[in-house]
XYZ file of N, CA, C and O in Angstrom:
648
model
N 6.949 16.566 12.892
C 6.844 15.464 13.712
C 7.184 15.166 15.032
O 8.940 15.376 15.184
N 7.313 14.889 15.509
C 6.989 14.202 16.961
C 7.561 12.418 16.484
O 6.945 11.991 15.616
N 8.382 11.818 17.206
C 9.262 10.831 17.252
C 9.875 10.643 15.898
O 10.935 11.293 15.236
N 10.025 8.792 15.687
C 11.070 9.092 14.487
C 10.064 9.608 12.931
O 8.960 8.962 12.957
N 10.618 9.814 12.555
C 9.735 9.955 10.693
C 9.931 8.428 10.095
O 10.666 7.970 9.777
N 8.710 8.908 9.697
C 8.114 6.912 9.242
C 8.566 7.682 7.449
O 9.099 8.472 6.889
N 8.956 6.323 7.198
C 9.181 5.846 5.659
C 8.476 4.967 4.987
O 7.565 4.767 5.207
N 7.847 5.609 3.544
C 7.073 5.341 3.056
C 7.187 4.480 2.302
O 8.289 4.735 0.702
N 5.575 3.251 1.403
C 6.121 3.013 0.435
C 4.979 2.989 -0.267
O 4.178 2.702 0.401
N 4.962 3.591 -1.548
C 4.134 3.966 -2.282
C 3.824 3.146 -3.597
O 5.031 2.384 -4.123
N 2.825 2.607 -3.669
C 2.437 1.104 -4.886
C 1.980 1.883 -5.787
O 0.695 2.164 -5.820
N 1.501 1.862 -6.986
C 1.436 2.394 -8.121
C 1.263 0.948 -9.658
O 2.729 -0.012 -9.505
N 0.019 1.119 -9.533
C -0.503 0.275 -10.783
C 0.468 0.529 -11.934
O 0.255 2.337 -12.599
N 1.090 0.400 -12.769
C 1.853 0.404 -14.504
C 0.565 0.635 -15.373
O -1.087 0.005 -15.155
N 0.625 1.669 -16.556
C 0.340 1.438 -17.588
C -1.464 2.143 -17.469
O -2.323 1.242 -17.901
N -1.650 2.701 -16.960
C -2.789 3.556 -16.138
C -3.314 4.629 -17.398
O -2.855 5.405 -17.970
N -4.366 4.860 -17.678
C -5.226 6.370 -18.036
C -3.886 7.261 -17.962
O -4.185 7.197 -16.063
N -4.737 8.573 -18.027
C -4.053 10.017 -18.001
C -4.364 10.470 -17.011
O -3.938 10.457 -16.300
N -5.868 10.075 -16.046
C -5.895 10.404 -14.869
C -5.368 9.443 -13.856
O -5.321 10.387 -12.687
N -5.906 8.784 -13.933
C -4.611 7.783 -12.685
C -3.739 8.436 -12.902
O -2.766 8.087 -11.687
N -3.021 8.750 -13.852
C -1.023 8.225 -13.842
C -1.524 10.325 -13.540
O -0.674 9.909 -12.596
N -1.832 11.187 -13.727
C -1.507 12.309 -13.211
C -1.890 12.111 -11.694
O -1.047 13.038 -10.774
N -2.955 11.556 -10.722
C -3.136 10.967 -9.445
C -1.846 10.741 -8.770
O -1.126 11.074 -7.635
N -1.060 9.346 -9.220
C -0.587 9.273 -8.867
C 1.263 10.055 -8.932
O 1.638 10.455 -7.841
N 0.863 10.967 -10.016
C 2.262 11.818 -9.936
C 1.925 13.272 -8.779
O 2.434 13.324 -8.174
N 0.125 13.446 -8.534
C 0.241 14.401 -8.047
C 1.129 13.731 -6.082
O 1.580 14.680 -5.556
N 0.566 12.274 -5.810
C 0.619 12.199 -4.791
C 2.562 11.811 -4.496
O 3.178 12.208 -3.522
N 3.308 11.579 -5.531
C 4.914 11.329 -5.633
C 5.586 12.690 -6.024
O 6.079 12.975 -4.718
N 4.687 14.181 -6.403
C 5.191 15.301 -5.507
C 5.229 15.702 -4.653
O 6.399 16.165 -3.583
N 4.226 15.227 -3.152
C 3.609 15.381 -2.200
C 4.774 15.151 -1.684
O 5.638 15.321 -0.474
N 4.785 13.622 -1.805
C 6.219 12.751 -0.956
C 6.910 12.939 -1.214
O 8.349 13.638 -0.057
N 8.000 14.100 -2.886
C 9.184 14.636 -2.793
C 9.550 16.337 -1.829
O 10.653 16.293 -1.222
N 8.117 16.705 -1.650
C 7.744 17.886 -0.358
C 8.256 17.027 0.573
O 9.142 18.050 1.395
N 7.461 16.433 1.189
C 8.190 15.963 2.453
C 9.226 15.077 3.114
O 9.859 15.518 3.912
N 9.184 14.975 1.884
C 10.946 14.715 2.032
C 12.047 15.692 1.529
O 12.477 14.995 2.940
N 11.967 16.296 1.069
C 12.277 17.404 1.151
C 12.570 18.711 2.457
O 13.629 18.729 3.341
N 11.357 18.502 3.234
C 10.920 18.970 4.167
C 11.368 18.016 5.337
O 11.041 18.897 6.790
N 11.824 17.411 5.548
C 12.532 16.268 6.595
C 11.379 15.427 7.372
O 11.703 15.726 8.671
N 9.992 15.662 6.697
C 8.762 15.139 7.524
C 8.844 13.863 7.208
O 7.637 12.884 8.594
N 9.794 12.761 6.503
C 9.187 11.855 5.768
C 10.903 11.504 6.105
O 11.694 12.673 5.638
N 11.055 9.764 6.693
C 12.471 9.464 6.326
C 13.368 9.496 4.688
O 14.184 9.598 4.112
N 12.622 8.606 3.630
C 12.507 8.517 2.601
C 10.910 8.295 2.261
O 9.835 7.793 2.938
N 11.230 8.343 0.839
C 10.180 7.178 0.225
C 10.867 6.146 -0.365
O 11.722 6.606 -1.577
N 9.855 4.806 -1.153
C 10.620 4.118 -2.503
C 8.812 4.534 -3.605
O 7.964 4.345 -2.532
N 9.109 4.320 -4.655
C 8.387 3.713 -5.139
C 7.857 2.678 -5.954
O 8.908 1.984 -6.551
N 7.168 1.168 -5.752
C 6.932 0.131 -5.674
C 5.914 0.338 -6.780
O 4.629 0.499 -6.929
N 6.156 -0.482 -8.377
C 5.224 -0.956 -9.489
C 4.750 -1.501 -9.540
O 5.669 -3.052 -9.098
N 3.392 -2.131 -9.776
C 2.507 -3.697 -9.811
C 1.488 -3.341 -10.534
O 1.337 -2.877 -11.261
N 1.151 -5.253 -11.404
C -0.138 -4.967 -11.594
C -0.891 -4.879 -11.634
O -1.261 -4.779 -10.291
N -1.935 -5.201 -12.005
C -3.193 -5.352 -11.761
C -3.901 -5.811 -10.864
O -4.454 -5.736 -9.981
N -3.595 -7.173 -10.861
C -4.041 -8.342 -9.745
C -2.620 -9.323 -9.918
O -1.320 -9.678 -11.012
N -2.555 -10.106 -9.563
C -1.780 -11.619 -8.490
C -3.072 -12.282 -8.245
O -3.200 -12.972 -7.627
N -2.022 -13.836 -8.934
C -2.767 -14.760 -8.368
C -1.595 -15.781 -7.762
O -0.690 -15.764 -8.398
N -2.122 -16.051 -6.531
C -1.251 -17.377 -5.679
C -0.475 -18.090 -6.315
O 0.353 -18.850 -6.079
N -1.453 -18.672 -7.212
C -0.782 -19.960 -7.551
C 0.085 -19.999 -9.387
O -0.100 -20.691 -9.953
N 0.271 -19.011 -9.764
C 1.032 -18.527 -11.071
C 2.171 -18.724 -10.672
O 2.867 -18.075 -9.721
N 3.106 -18.698 -12.233
C 4.147 -18.527 -12.223
C 4.715 -17.126 -12.043
O 5.614 -17.510 -10.709
N 3.965 -16.068 -12.944
C 4.088 -14.443 -11.841
C 4.616 -14.305 -10.391
O 5.421 -14.010 -9.362
N 3.676 -15.442 -9.316
C 3.887 -15.192 -7.760
C 4.857 -15.835 -6.948
O 5.428 -15.973 -6.438
N 5.869 -17.253 -8.220
C 7.057 -16.964 -7.832
C 8.061 -17.147 -8.251
O 8.968 -17.380 -7.556
N 7.806 -15.802 -8.745
C 9.056 -14.832 -8.957
C 9.188 -13.580 -7.595
O 8.785 -13.658 -6.729
N 10.254 -13.302 -7.651
C 11.657 -11.825 -6.781
C 10.067 -11.230 -6.253
O 9.790 -11.019 -5.030
N 9.759 -10.945 -7.642
C 8.677 -9.219 -7.579
C 7.564 -10.394 -6.863
O 6.990 -9.228 -6.494
N 6.871 -11.349 -7.516
C 5.893 -11.506 -6.829
C 5.603 -12.329 -5.381
O 4.438 -11.839 -4.745
N 6.736 -13.032 -5.427
C 6.735 -13.114 -3.435
C 6.993 -12.148 -3.070
O 6.023 -11.747 -2.125
N 7.626 -11.072 -3.604
C 7.913 -9.571 -2.665
C 6.341 -9.008 -2.268
O 5.894 -8.474 -1.513
N 5.314 -8.942 -3.603
C 3.563 -8.607 -3.908
C 3.454 -9.188 -2.574
O 2.022 -8.788 -1.700
N 3.124 -10.066 -2.866
C 2.334 -11.326 -2.108
C 2.904 -11.151 -0.318
O 1.780 -11.070 -0.015
N 3.356 -10.912 0.103
C 4.704 -10.843 1.027
C 3.536 -9.304 1.907
O 3.194 -9.353 2.780
N 3.672 -8.117 1.020
C 3.640 -7.042 1.249
C 2.225 -7.315 1.827
O 1.592 -6.557 2.209
N 1.232 -8.079 0.719
C -0.272 -7.616 0.442
C -0.333 -8.603 2.273
O -1.221 -8.254 3.378
N 0.212 -9.261 2.481
C 0.015 -10.348 3.734
C 0.020 -9.813 4.567
O -0.855 -9.947 5.448
N 1.184 -8.500 4.469
C 1.512 -7.930 5.536
C 0.358 -7.259 6.060
O -0.656 -6.436 6.463
N -0.007 -6.503 4.724
C -1.050 -5.156 4.818
C -2.372 -5.609 5.369
O -3.329 -5.280 6.297
N -2.577 -7.054 5.511
C -3.542 -7.613 5.547
C -3.661 -7.820 7.484
O -5.062 -7.374 7.974
N -2.885 -8.571 7.929
C -2.864 -8.705 8.808
C -2.645 -7.246 9.604
O -3.158 -7.105 11.037
N -1.964 -5.638 8.847
C -1.797 -4.802 9.857
C -3.606 -4.765 9.902
O -3.865 -3.784 11.214
N -4.230 -4.521 8.826
C -5.384 -3.669 9.097
C -6.591 -4.214 10.276
O -7.605 -4.444 11.198
N -6.189 -6.035 9.890
C -6.771 -6.644 11.222
C -6.126 -6.705 12.629
O -7.429 -6.448 13.024
N -5.336 -6.598 13.061
C -4.809 -5.703 13.998
C -5.297 -4.664 14.485
O -5.388 -4.018 15.501
N -6.037 -4.030 13.298
C -6.041 -2.187 13.529
C -7.769 -2.368 13.793
O -8.018 -1.500 13.367
N -8.430 -3.569 13.815
C -9.573 -3.507 13.430
C -10.470 -2.251 11.605
O -11.191 -1.235 12.267
N -9.213 -2.424 10.410
C -9.935 -1.530 9.867
C -9.912 -2.879 8.991
O -10.112 -3.408 8.730
N -10.763 -2.133 7.364
C -10.877 -3.150 6.427
C -9.960 -2.398 4.860
O -10.159 -1.427 4.833
N -9.084 -3.516 4.621
C -8.580 -3.306 3.141
C -9.512 -3.654 2.141
O -9.009 -4.030 0.975
N -11.094 -4.274 2.010
C -11.279 -5.570 1.199
C -11.670 -4.790 -0.071
O -11.868 -5.138 -0.603
N -12.231 -3.382 0.055
C -12.924 -2.789 -0.916
C -11.666 -2.140 -2.120
O -11.425 -1.851 -3.246
N -10.165 -2.301 -1.266
C -9.318 -2.243 -2.042
C -8.340 -3.046 -2.630
O -8.052 -2.853 -3.857
N -8.419 -4.314 -1.914
C -7.548 -5.228 -2.192
C -8.890 -6.706 -2.932
O -8.686 -7.386 -1.216
N -9.229 -6.241 -3.573
C -10.511 -7.499 -3.704
C -9.445 -8.854 -4.396
O -8.407 -9.042 -5.393
N -10.524 -9.996 -4.454
C -10.101 -11.445 -5.056
C -11.289 -11.183 -5.751
O -12.367 -11.206 -5.730
N -10.977 -11.823 -7.410
C -11.571 -12.898 -8.069
C -11.554 -12.905 -9.077
O -10.326 -13.547 -8.776
N -11.984 -14.475 -9.699
C -11.438 -15.842 -9.970
C -11.634 -15.134 -11.762
O -11.914 -14.728 -12.155
N -9.779 -15.818 -12.450
C -9.288 -15.841 -13.030
C -9.482 -16.961 -13.610
O -9.422 -17.799 -13.147
N -9.242 -17.428 -15.473
C -9.511 -18.224 -15.960
C -7.330 -18.412 -15.697
O -6.437 -18.021 -16.105
N -7.923 -20.145 -15.514
C -6.517 -20.521 -15.539
C -6.071 -21.054 -16.879
O -7.157 -22.756 -17.030
N -5.690 -21.198 -17.862
C -5.467 -22.049 -19.462
C -4.519 -23.215 -19.135
O -5.455 -24.150 -20.136
N -4.327 -23.325 -18.447
C -3.242 -24.886 -18.739
C -4.367 -26.079 -17.766
O -4.678 -26.252 -18.302
N -5.633 -25.555 -17.214
C -6.156 -26.724 -16.662
C -7.690 -26.106 -16.976
O -8.830 -26.675 -16.367
N -8.238 -25.096 -17.215
C -9.419 -24.574 -17.483
C -10.512 -24.578 -16.399
O -10.926 -24.649 -15.782
N -9.667 -24.026 -14.577
C -9.870 -24.451 -13.939
C -9.718 -22.836 -13.215
O -8.662 -22.302 -13.306
N -10.945 -22.249 -12.958
C -10.582 -20.628 -12.450
C -9.739 -20.706 -11.053
O -9.798 -21.796 -10.662
N -9.035 -19.749 -11.155
C -8.239 -19.972 -9.568
C -8.342 -18.298 -9.426
O -8.887 -17.336 -9.860
N -7.697 -18.341 -8.319
C -7.964 -16.539 -7.169
C -6.962 -15.909 -7.748
O -5.875 -16.219 -7.212
N -7.331 -14.330 -7.881
C -6.481 -13.564 -8.239
C -6.687 -12.189 -6.931
O -7.800 -12.025 -6.842
N -5.932 -11.595 -6.458
C -5.769 -10.507 -5.888
C -5.973 -9.747 -6.356
O -4.349 -8.717 -7.921
N -6.818 -8.304 -7.001
C -6.347 -7.103 -7.421
C -5.753 -5.798 -6.760
O -6.880 -6.150 -5.551
N -4.955 -5.588 -7.073
C -3.841 -4.423 -6.693
C -4.665 -3.463 -6.461
O -5.112 -3.234 -8.214
N -4.901 -2.607 -5.740
C -5.363 -1.527 -6.187
C -4.322 -0.434 -7.360
O -3.720 -0.712 -7.162
N -5.103 0.668 -7.720
C -4.745 1.877 -8.688
C -3.191 1.686 -7.463
O -2.046 2.270 -8.346
N -3.302 2.708 -6.506
C -2.134 3.422 -5.198
C -2.535 2.513 -4.356
O -3.776 2.227 -3.442
N -1.163 2.416 -3.419
C -1.284 1.928 -2.098
C -0.071 2.353 -1.044
O 1.085 2.505 -1.774
N -0.680 2.726 0.084
C 0.452 3.507 0.803
C 0.941 2.909 1.309
O -0.097 2.431 2.201
N 2.065 2.566 2.485
C 2.330 2.034 3.600
C 3.347 2.903 4.489
O 4.639 3.372 3.611
N 3.097 2.963 5.223
C 4.332 3.589 6.070
C 5.039 3.239 7.320
O 4.045 2.174 8.275
N 6.229 2.862 7.368
C 6.315 2.545 8.241
C 7.643 3.630 9.189
O 7.564 3.898 9.094
N 7.597 2.621 10.858
C 8.712 2.806 11.219
C 9.455 1.945 11.787
O 9.058 1.156 11.860
N 11.063 2.343 11.312
C 11.795 1.130 11.833
C 10.928 0.512 10.390
O 10.854 0.274 9.372
N 11.089 -1.137 11.250
C 10.399 -1.943 10.701
C 9.221 -2.519 10.644
O 8.673 -3.212 10.282
N 8.253 -1.539 11.281
C 7.025 -2.006 11.697
C 6.002 -0.825 11.179
O 6.271 0.246 10.616
N 5.455 -1.510 10.597
C 4.422 -1.523 9.552
C 3.562 -0.322 10.474
O 2.482 -0.811 11.875
N 3.528 1.465 10.595
C 2.216 2.031 10.981
C 0.596 1.865 10.475
O 0.241 2.389 11.173
N 0.875 2.012 9.122
C -0.475 2.926 8.381
C -0.131 2.268 6.685
O 0.598 1.890 6.284
N -1.604 1.929 6.003
C -2.075 1.386 4.907
C -3.020 2.370 5.318
O -4.153 2.421 4.989
N -2.146 2.895 3.740
C -3.743 3.772 3.067
C -3.899 3.238 1.492
O -3.110 3.031 0.924
N -5.187 3.222 1.045
C -6.470 3.060 1.509
C -7.045 2.161 2.465
O -5.862 0.673 1.927
N -7.376 2.817 3.703
C -8.355 2.062 4.350
C -9.233 2.220 4.585
O -9.567 3.279 4.335
N -10.650 1.552 4.967
C -11.730 1.586 5.921
C -11.949 1.514 7.144
O -11.415 0.011 7.216
N -11.830 2.704 8.064
C -12.365 2.514 9.315
C -14.238 2.851 9.276
O -14.505 3.711 9.332
N -14.565 1.488 9.975
C -15.975 1.749 9.944
C -16.902 2.366 8.676
O -16.309 1.935 7.442
N -17.507 3.435 8.780
C -18.068 4.134 7.280
C -17.017 5.091 6.794
O -17.121 5.433 5.806
N -15.504 5.347 7.369
C -14.607 5.792 6.959
C -13.708 5.871 6.255
O -13.036 4.711 6.863
N -13.586 6.796 4.900
C -12.285 5.594 4.664
C -11.504 6.819 4.480
O -11.434 7.741 4.147
N -10.074 6.210 4.689
C -8.990 7.060 5.422
C -7.722 6.982 3.789
O -7.341 5.870 3.773
N -8.187 7.432 3.064
C -7.295 7.342 1.747
C -5.551 8.267 2.053
O -5.484 8.349 3.158
N -4.998 7.399 1.355
C -3.514 8.001 0.691
C -3.597 10.159 1.238
O -2.894 10.441 1.494
N -4.090 10.797 0.120
C -4.614 12.132 0.713
C -4.528 12.660 1.743
O -3.668 13.056 1.899
N -5.505 12.137 2.313
C -5.890 12.091 3.736
C -4.728 11.867 4.832
O -4.210 12.762 5.568
N -3.759 10.759 4.487
C -2.743 10.338 5.006
C -1.441 11.617 4.733
O -0.936 12.486 5.883
N -1.338 11.678 3.686
C -0.622 12.991 2.928
C -0.450 14.144 3.630
O 0.263 14.758 4.321
N -1.657 15.344 4.315
C -2.394 15.432 4.831
C -2.284 16.220 6.414
O -1.060 16.921 6.814
N -2.690 14.659 6.803
C -1.742 14.755 7.828
C -0.605 14.872 8.860
O 0.348 15.290 9.040
N 0.654 14.276 7.263
C 1.838 13.874 7.873
C 2.173 15.701 7.321
O 3.197 15.798 7.546
N 2.199 15.983 6.135
C 2.178 17.588 6.269
C 1.604 18.396 7.422
O 2.430 19.348 8.177
N 0.850 18.491 8.159
C 0.526 18.950 9.285
C 1.277 18.412 10.749
O 1.178 19.048 11.861
N 2.183 16.593 10.919
C 2.320 16.966 11.643
C 1.861 16.015 12.084
O 2.877 15.653 14.299
N 0.842 15.532 11.830
C 0.094 14.755 13.158
C 0.216 13.468 12.572
O 0.066 13.277 11.634
N -0.604 12.508 13.828
C -0.266 10.859 13.466
C -1.255 10.352 12.655
O -2.693 11.478 12.508
N -1.325 9.285 11.905
C -2.341 8.316 11.358
C -3.784 8.790 12.145
O -3.442 8.513 13.014
N -4.763 8.667 11.471
C -6.273 8.751 11.748
C -6.449 7.425 12.588
O -7.169 7.404 13.459
N -5.854 6.412 11.896
C -5.817 5.187 12.420
C -4.730 4.883 12.942
O -3.115 4.494 12.035
N -4.732 4.388 14.574
C -2.969 4.427 15.118
C -3.247 3.086 15.759
O -4.173 1.988 15.561
N -1.793 3.092 15.404
C -1.429 1.205 15.095
C -2.244 0.947 16.007
O -1.561 1.599 17.254
N -2.339 -0.104 16.747
C -2.916 -0.923 18.406
C -1.806 -2.537 18.585
O -1.347 -2.651 19.711
N -1.001 -2.282 16.844
C -0.086 -3.689 17.290
C 1.076 -3.876 16.273
O 0.634 -2.842 15.668
N 2.208 -3.595 16.710
C 3.827 -3.741 15.684
C 3.527 -4.704 14.709
O 3.268 -6.190 15.659
N 3.136 -4.404 13.597
C 3.281 -5.757 12.738
C 4.986 -5.307 11.971
O 4.826 -4.652 11.267
N 5.781 -7.033 11.567
C 7.166 -6.160 11.305
C 6.620 -7.303 9.688
O 6.112 -8.045 8.569
N 7.679 -6.292 8.826
C 7.993 -6.872 7.612
C 8.047 -7.636 7.049
O 9.222 -8.331 8.173
N 7.233 -8.731 6.377
C 8.241 -9.898 6.643
C 9.598 -9.890 5.512
O 9.537 -9.225 4.824
N 9.105 -10.763 5.104
C 10.799 -12.039 4.150
C 10.476 -10.964 3.298
O 9.738 -11.292 2.388
N 11.185 -10.453 1.968
C 11.408 -9.743 0.835
C 11.986 -10.388 0.177
O 12.653 -11.373 -0.179
């Protein structure tokens, strides 16, 4: 690869059926290979749940704040690069047992990949540019070939407070 090697964050949903778990394992195996071949600086795997509501008790925890900050960072990257994450980070209403009023929750994807160069977010997968979906596997294929992301970052998006 040319330039600085990227650092990868892989977000995975926990407690999934075998098919999804097998896909997660395949991605982690590929990241292991890329790391061993010095194609990436390294990677981390972050486990998240199915959804998070901004006004929930879970959102006020360190882990909840981390997830909400990352999702906000990913959405800012998408906005800056004219791509969409909407089919992967959906919102829907969930019941609020305390008030009987529905509240909005962000549904998290089964897997998400964030690629950083230093502290700058350079790519998020999956994402959609026009009619073309750029998957995690697409990005790993390009990393293995030493190619840049199919969606070139037009602006630097820095990591929000953890």
